[in-house]
Coordinates of C-alpha atoms and ligand atoms in Angstrom, one line a residue:
X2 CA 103.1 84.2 89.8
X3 CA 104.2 87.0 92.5
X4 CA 104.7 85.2 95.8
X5 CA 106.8 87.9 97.6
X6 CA 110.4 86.5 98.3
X7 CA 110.9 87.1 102.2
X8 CA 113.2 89.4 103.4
X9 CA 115.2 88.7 106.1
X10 CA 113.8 90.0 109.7
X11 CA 116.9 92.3 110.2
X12 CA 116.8 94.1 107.1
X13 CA 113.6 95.5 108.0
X14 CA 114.9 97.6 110.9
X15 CA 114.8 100.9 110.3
X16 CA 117.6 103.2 109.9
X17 CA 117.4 106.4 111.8
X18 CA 119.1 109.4 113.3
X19 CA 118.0 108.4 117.1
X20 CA 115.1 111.0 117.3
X21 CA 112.4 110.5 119.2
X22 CA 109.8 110.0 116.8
X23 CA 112.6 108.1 114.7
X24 CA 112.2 105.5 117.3
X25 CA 108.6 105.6 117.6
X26 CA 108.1 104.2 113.5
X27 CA 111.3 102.1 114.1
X28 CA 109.1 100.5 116.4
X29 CA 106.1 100.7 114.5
X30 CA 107.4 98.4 111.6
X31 CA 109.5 96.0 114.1
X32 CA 107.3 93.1 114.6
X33 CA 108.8 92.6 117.8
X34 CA 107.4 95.0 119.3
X35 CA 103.7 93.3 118.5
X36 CA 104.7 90.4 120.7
X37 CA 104.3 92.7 124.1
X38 CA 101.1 94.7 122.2
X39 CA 100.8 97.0 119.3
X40 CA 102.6 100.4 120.0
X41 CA 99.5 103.0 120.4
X42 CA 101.5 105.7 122.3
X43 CA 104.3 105.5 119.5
X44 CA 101.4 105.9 116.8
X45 CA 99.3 108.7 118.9
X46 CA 102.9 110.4 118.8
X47 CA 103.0 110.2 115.6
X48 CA 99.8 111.4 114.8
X49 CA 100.5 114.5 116.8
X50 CA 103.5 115.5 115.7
X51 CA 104.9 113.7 112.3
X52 CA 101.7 112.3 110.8
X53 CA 103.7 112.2 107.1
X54 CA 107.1 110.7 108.8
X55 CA 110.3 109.6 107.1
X56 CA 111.6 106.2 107.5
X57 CA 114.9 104.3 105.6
X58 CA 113.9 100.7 105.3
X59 CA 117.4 99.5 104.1
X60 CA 117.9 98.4 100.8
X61 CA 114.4 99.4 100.3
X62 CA 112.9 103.3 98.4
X63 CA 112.3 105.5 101.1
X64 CA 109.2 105.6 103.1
X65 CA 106.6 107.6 104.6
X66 CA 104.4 106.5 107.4
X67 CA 101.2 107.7 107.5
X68 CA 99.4 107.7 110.6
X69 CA 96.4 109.9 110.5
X70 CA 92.6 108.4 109.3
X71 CA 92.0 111.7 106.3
X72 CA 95.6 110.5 104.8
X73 CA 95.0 106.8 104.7
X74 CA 91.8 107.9 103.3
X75 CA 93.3 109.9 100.6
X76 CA 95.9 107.7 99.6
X77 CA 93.1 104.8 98.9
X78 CA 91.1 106.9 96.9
X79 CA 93.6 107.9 94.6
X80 CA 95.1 105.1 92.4
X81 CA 96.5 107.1 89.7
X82 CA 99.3 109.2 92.2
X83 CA 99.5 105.7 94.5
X84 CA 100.1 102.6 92.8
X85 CA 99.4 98.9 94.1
X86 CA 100.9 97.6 91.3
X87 CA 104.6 97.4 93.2
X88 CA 103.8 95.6 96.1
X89 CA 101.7 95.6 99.1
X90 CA 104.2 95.2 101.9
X91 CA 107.6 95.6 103.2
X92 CA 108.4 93.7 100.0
X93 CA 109.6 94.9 97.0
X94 CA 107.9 93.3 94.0
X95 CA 106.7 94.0 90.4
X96 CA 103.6 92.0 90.0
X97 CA 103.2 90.4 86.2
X98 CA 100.4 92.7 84.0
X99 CA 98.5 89.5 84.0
X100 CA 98.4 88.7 87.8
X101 CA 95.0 88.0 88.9
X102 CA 96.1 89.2 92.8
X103 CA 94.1 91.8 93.1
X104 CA 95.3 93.8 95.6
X105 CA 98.3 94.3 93.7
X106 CA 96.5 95.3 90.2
X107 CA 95.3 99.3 89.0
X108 CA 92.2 100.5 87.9
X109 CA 91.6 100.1 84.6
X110 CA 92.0 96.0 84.9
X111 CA 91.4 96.0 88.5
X112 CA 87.4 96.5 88.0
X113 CA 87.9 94.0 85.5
X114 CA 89.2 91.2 87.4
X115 CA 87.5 92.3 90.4
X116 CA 84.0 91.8 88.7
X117 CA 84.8 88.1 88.2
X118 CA 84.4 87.5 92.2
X119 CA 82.7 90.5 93.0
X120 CA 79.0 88.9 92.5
X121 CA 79.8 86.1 94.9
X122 CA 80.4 88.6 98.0
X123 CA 77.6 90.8 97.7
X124 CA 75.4 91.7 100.3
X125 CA 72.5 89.5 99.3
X126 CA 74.8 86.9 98.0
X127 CA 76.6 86.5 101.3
X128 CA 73.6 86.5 102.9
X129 CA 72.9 82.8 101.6
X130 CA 75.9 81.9 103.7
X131 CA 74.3 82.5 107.1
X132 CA 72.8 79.6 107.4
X133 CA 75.6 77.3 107.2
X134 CA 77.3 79.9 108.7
X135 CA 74.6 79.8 111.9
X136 CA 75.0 75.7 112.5
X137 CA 79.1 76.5 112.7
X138 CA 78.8 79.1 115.1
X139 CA 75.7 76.4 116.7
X140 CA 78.8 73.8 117.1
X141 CA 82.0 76.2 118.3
X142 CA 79.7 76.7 121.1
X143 CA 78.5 73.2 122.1
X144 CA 82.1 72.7 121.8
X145 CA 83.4 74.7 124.3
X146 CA 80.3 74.5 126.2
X147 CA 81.7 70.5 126.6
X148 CA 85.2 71.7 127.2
X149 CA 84.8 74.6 130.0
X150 CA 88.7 75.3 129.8
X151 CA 89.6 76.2 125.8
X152 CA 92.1 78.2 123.6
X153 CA 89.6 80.5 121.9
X154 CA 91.8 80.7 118.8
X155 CA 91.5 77.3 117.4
X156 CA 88.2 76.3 119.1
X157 CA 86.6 79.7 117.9
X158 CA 87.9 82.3 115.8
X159 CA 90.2 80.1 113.6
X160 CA 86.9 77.4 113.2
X161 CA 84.9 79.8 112.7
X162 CA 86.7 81.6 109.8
X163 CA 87.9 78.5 108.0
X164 CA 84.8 76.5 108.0
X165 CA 83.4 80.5 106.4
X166 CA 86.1 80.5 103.8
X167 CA 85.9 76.7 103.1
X168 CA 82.7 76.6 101.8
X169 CA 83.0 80.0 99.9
X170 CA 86.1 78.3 98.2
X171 CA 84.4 74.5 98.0
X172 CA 87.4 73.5 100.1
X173 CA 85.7 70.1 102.0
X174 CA 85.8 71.1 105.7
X175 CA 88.2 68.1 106.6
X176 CA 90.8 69.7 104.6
X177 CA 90.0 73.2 105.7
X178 CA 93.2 72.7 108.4
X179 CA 95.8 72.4 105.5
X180 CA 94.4 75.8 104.3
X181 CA 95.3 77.0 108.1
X182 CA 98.9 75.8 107.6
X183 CA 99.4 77.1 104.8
X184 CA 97.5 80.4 105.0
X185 CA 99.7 80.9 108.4
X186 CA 102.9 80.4 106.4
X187 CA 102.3 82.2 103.3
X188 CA 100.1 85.4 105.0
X189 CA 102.9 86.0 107.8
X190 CA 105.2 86.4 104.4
X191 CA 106.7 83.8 106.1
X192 CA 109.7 85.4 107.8
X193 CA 107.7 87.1 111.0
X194 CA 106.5 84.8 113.3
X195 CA 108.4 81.6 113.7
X196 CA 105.8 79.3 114.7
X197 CA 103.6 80.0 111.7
X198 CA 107.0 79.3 109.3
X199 CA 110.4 78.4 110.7
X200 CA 112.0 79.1 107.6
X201 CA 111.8 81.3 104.1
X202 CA 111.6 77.7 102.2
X203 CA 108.5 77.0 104.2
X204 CA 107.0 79.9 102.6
X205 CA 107.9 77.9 99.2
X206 CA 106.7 75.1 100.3
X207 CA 102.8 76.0 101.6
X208 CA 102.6 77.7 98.5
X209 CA 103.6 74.8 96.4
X210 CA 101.0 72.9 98.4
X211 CA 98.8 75.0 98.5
X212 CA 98.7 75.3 94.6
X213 CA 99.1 71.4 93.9
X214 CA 95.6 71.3 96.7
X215 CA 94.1 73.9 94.1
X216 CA 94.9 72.0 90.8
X217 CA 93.2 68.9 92.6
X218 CA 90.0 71.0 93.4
X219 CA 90.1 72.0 89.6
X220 CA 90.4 69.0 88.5
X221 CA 87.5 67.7 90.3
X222 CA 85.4 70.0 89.0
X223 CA 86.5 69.6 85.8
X224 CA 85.8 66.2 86.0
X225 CA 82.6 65.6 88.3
X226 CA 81.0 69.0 87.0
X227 CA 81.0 72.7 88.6
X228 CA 79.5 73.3 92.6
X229 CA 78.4 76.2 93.8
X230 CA 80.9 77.5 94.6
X231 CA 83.8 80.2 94.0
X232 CA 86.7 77.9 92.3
X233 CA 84.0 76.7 90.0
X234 CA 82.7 80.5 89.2
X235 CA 85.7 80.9 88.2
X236 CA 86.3 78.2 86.0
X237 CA 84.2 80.0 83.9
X238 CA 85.1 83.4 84.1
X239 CA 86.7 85.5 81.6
X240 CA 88.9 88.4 81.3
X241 CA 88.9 90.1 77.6
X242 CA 87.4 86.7 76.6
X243 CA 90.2 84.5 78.1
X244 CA 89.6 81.9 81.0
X245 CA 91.8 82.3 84.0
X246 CA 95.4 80.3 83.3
X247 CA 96.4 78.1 86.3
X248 CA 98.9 80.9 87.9
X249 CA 95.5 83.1 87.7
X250 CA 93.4 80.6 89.8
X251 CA 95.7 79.3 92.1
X252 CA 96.5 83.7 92.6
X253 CA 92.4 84.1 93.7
X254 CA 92.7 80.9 95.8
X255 CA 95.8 82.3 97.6
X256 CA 94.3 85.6 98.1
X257 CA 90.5 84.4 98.9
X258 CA 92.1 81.6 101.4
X259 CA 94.7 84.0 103.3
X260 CA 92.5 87.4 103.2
X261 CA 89.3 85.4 104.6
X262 CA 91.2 83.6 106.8
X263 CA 94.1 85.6 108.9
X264 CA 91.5 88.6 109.3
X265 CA 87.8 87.3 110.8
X266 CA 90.0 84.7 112.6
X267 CA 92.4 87.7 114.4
X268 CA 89.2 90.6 114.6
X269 CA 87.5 87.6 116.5
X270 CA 90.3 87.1 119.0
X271 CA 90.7 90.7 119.5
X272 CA 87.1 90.7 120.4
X273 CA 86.8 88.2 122.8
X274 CA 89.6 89.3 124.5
X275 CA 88.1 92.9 124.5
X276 CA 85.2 91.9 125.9
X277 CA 86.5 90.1 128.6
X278 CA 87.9 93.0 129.7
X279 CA 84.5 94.5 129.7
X280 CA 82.1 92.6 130.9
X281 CA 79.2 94.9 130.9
X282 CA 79.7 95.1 127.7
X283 CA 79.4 92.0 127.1
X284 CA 76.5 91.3 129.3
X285 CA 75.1 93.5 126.8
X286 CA 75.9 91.9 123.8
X287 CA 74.3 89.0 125.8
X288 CA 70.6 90.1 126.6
X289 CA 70.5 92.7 123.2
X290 CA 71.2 90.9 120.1
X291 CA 70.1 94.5 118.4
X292 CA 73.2 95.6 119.7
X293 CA 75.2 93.1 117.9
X294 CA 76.1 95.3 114.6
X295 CA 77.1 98.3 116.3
X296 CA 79.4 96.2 118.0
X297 CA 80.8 94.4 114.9
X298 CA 82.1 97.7 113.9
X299 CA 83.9 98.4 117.4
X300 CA 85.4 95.1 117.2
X301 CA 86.5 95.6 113.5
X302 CA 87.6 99.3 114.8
X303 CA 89.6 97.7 118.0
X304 CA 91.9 94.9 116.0
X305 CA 92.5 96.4 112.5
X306 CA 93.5 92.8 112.0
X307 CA 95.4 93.9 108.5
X308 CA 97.3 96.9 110.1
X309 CA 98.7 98.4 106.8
X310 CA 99.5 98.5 103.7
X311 CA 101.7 100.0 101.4
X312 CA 101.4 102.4 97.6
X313 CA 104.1 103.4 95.7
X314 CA 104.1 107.0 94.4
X315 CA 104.0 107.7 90.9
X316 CA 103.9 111.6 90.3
X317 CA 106.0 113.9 92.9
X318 CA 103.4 114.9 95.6
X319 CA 102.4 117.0 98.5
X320 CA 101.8 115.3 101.6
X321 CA 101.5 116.8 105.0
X322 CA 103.9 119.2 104.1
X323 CA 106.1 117.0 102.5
X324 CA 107.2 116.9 99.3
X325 CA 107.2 113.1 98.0
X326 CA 109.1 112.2 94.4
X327 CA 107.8 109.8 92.4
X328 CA 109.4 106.2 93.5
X329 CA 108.9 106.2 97.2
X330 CA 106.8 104.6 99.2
X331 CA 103.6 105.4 101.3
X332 CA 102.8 103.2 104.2
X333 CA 99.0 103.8 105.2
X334 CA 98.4 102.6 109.0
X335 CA 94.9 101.4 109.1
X336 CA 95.4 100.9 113.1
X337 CA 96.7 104.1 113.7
X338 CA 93.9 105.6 111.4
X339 CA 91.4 103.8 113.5
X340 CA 92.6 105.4 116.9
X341 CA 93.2 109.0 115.6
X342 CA 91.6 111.1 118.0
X343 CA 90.1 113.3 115.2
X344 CA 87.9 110.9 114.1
X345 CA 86.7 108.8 117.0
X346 CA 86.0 110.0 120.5
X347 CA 87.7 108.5 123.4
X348 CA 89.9 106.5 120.5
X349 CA 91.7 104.5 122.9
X350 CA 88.3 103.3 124.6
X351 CA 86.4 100.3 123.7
X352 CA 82.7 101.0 123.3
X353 CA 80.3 98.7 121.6
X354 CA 78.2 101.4 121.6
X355 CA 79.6 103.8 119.7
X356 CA 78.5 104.9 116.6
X357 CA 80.6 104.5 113.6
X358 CA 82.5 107.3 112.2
X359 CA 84.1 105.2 109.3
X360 CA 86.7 102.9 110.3
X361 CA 89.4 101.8 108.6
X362 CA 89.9 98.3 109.3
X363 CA 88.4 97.5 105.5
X364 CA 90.8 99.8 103.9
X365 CA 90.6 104.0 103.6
X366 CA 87.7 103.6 100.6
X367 CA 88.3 103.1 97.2
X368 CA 88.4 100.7 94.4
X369 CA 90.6 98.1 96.5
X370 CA 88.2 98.4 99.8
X371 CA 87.8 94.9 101.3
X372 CA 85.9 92.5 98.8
X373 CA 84.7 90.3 101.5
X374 CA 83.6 93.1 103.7
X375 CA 79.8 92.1 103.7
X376 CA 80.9 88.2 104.2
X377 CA 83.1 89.5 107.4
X378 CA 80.4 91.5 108.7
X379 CA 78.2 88.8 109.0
X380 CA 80.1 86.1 109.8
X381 CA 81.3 88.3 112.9
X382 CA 77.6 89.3 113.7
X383 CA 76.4 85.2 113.8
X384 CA 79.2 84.2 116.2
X385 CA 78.7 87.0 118.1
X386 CA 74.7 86.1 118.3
X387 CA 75.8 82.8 119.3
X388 CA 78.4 82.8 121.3
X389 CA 77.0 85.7 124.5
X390 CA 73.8 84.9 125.2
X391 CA 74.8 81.1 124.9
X392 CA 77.7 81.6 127.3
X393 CA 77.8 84.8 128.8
X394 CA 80.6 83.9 131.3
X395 CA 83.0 83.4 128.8
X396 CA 86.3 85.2 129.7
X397 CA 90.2 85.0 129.2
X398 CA 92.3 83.1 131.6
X399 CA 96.0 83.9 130.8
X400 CA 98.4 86.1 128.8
X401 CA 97.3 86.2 124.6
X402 CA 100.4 84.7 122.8
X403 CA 100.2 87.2 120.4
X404 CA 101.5 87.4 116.5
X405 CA 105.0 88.5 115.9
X406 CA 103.8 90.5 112.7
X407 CA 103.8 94.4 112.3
X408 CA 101.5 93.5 108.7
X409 CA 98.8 91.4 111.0
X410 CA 97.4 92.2 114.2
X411 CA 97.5 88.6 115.5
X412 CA 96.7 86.5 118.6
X413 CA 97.8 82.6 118.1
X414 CA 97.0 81.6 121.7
X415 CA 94.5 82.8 124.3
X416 CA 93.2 80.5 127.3
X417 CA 89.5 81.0 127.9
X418 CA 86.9 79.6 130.2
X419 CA 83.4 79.5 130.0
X420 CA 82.8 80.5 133.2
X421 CA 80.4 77.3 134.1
X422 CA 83.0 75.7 137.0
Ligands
HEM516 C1 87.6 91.2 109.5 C2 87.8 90.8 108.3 C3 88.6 91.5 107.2 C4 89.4 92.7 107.3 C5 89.6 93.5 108.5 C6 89.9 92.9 105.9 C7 90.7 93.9 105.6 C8 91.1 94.2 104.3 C9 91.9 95.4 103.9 C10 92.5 96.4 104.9 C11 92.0 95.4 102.6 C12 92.8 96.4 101.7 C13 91.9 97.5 101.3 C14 92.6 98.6 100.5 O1 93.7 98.4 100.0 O2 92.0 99.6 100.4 C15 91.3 94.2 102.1 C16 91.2 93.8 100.8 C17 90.7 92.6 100.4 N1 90.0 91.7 101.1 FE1 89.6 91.9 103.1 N2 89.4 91.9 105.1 C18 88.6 91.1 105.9 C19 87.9 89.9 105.4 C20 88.0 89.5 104.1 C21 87.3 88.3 103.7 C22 86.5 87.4 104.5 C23 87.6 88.2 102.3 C24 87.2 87.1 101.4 C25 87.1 85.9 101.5 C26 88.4 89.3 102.0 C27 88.9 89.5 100.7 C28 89.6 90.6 100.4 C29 90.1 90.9 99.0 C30 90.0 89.9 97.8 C31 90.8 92.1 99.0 C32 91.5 92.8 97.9 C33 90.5 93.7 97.2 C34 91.0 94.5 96.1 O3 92.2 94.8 96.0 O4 90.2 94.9 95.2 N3 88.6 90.1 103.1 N4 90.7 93.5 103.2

């Protein structure tokens, strides 16, 4: 199955002539430069001036970094001149025609495989979630109600989006902290951030856990009958009349336990930290709960938690002026897209109330747009009902240790009261 093979930090420096702009995507893709903050001047820059820009990952096909919202839209939306089917990332890859990962599969199979899961992360179906969902969000905040001093990242957003994607997966929660570890490991490619993996081999390694962990689950439903939950759905499943093979399962694990894991987990930190920094704003969120899904948005807006991806081109085409043959690369910058000025008002301003003018943060649109979309939504809205009006003082104490990743827009540490001294 396709686990990328880390590359090495270095090799994804950018070469470039020196120019200005040069140095702005240099730092863009450095994931260095994520551990001060995210570089929003570098990508308003870009925006303004080289929306379509050149970049020479070495030893990599040349690349384009698109910055503006309309191209990241376009890109999405059009499968046939941007293939997934070659990777993702910063990683070069060939996925196998009978991968189950589906961000990394084209339309035609993609709807196929995608309608296997699809059912379980429906609106209505996530909605029978929100109860279990509610008594979670109930016992983060007794939790840190007993603490007064807490790191919001474990004792919230991290509990909050594992407990979620446990019990979508039928993961039993006391094991829902080996899906951490690995998930941390295998999502940061293993190579960015070395707390989360020290070492490429660790990247091996949670995988190989990780899959054994899967085979055990299988086997226990196998054996003690299906649950209702995901793994056993798709015991049953079929595509063109075959079940899923083992590389195929333990592909939708992988994929279910990383994407529903890395991203709630990081839009909540974003969000806390946010609105600390505002605390009108969150003195509203406090006394309205009807403002609550406006604000989900602004929150998903704010982080872009998955801050791009990558297509490869497959017929020469015009982009921005440019002409791009078929074999390079197109990296579509969901954080940029969501502060581009053209789109959003006052883009660098964080405003619950603002209305949504189509964000990003779920992808540009398109076959691949975020299958857990409707889960995220509302697992974001029940903490956020929760959490204000139950402790309204809650603020940030101390720095954000923040992700060393320019693929997720991560916080691993941030020291919060409650505000009850
Ligand atoms: C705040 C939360 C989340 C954010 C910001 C987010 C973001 C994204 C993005 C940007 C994509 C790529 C879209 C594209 O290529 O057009 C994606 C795809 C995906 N997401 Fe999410 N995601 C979130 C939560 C979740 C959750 C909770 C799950 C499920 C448990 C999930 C499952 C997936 C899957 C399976 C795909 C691949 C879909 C496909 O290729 O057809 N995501 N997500």
């Amino acid at each position: 199955m396709n686990i990328p093979k880390p590359n090495l930090v270095s090799s994804l420096a950018t070469e470039h002539s020196g120019s200005a702009l040069d140095l702005d995507a240099a730092a863009v893709l450095d994931p260095d430069t994520y551990v001060t903050g995210a570089p929003f001047e570098a990508l308003a820059r870009l925006r303004a001036e080289s929306p379509v820009h050149p970049v020479s990952l070495p030893g990599l096909p040349k690349s384009w970094l698109l910055t503006r919202h309309t191209d990241v839209r376009t890109v999405s939306r059009d499968t046939e001149t941007f293939t997934s089917s070659r990777g993702n990332t910063l990683v070069e890859v060939e996925m196998s025609p009978t991968s189950a990962m589906l961000p990394g599969i084209d339309p035609p199979r993609h709807v196929q495989v995608r309608k296997l899961i699809n059912q379980g992360f429906t609106a209505r179906n996530v909605t029978r979630l929100e109860p279990h969902m509610r008594k979670v969000a109930r016992d983060i905040v007794a939790n840190i109600t007993e603490k007064g001093e807490f790191d919001a990242v474990p004792d919230i957003s991290a509990e909050m989006s594992l407990q979620v994607i446990a019990d979508v997966l039928g993961v039993p929660p006391e094991d829902r902290m080996d899906v951490f570890r690995w998930s941390n490991a295998i999502g940061s490619l293993g190579i960015e951030d070395p707390d989360y993996a020290p070492t490429p081999e660790a990247l091996g390694q949670a995988s190989a856990e990780m899959f054994r962990y899967c085979a055990e689950l299988v086997e226990d439903r196998r054996k003690h009958g299906l649950k209702d939950d995901i793994l056993s759905a798709l015991l049953v499943a079929e595509v063109d009349g075959e079940k899923l093979n083992r590389d195929q399962l333990n592909e939708f694990f992988l994929l279910l336990a990383i994407a529903g894991n890395e991203t709630t987990r990081n839009t909540l930190s974003h969000g806390i930290l946010a609105l600390s920094e505002h605390p009108e704003q969150r003195a509203l969120l406090a006394r309205d709960p009807s403002a609550i899904p406006r604000a989900v948005e602004e929150l998903l807006r704010w982080s872009t938690p998955v801050m791009h991806f990558r297509r490869t081109v497959t017929t020469d085409v015009e982009l921005g002026g440019h002409h791009i043959p078929a074999g390079d690369w197109v990296l579509i910058h969901y954080l940029s897209a969501n502060r581009d000025e053209d789109v959003f008002e006052r883009a660098d301003e964080f405003d619950v109330t603002r209305e949504d003018a189509g964000h990003a943060a779920f992808g540009g649109g398109g076959t691949h747009f975020c299958l857990g979309a409707q889960l995220a939504r509302l697992e974001l809205r029940v903490l956020l009902e929760e959490l204000y009006p139950n402790v309204p003082g809650l603020a940030v104490t101390g720095a954000p240790d923040r992700l060393r990743s320019s693929f997720f827009h991560g916080i691993k540490r941030l020291p919060c009261t409650t505000g009850a001294a």
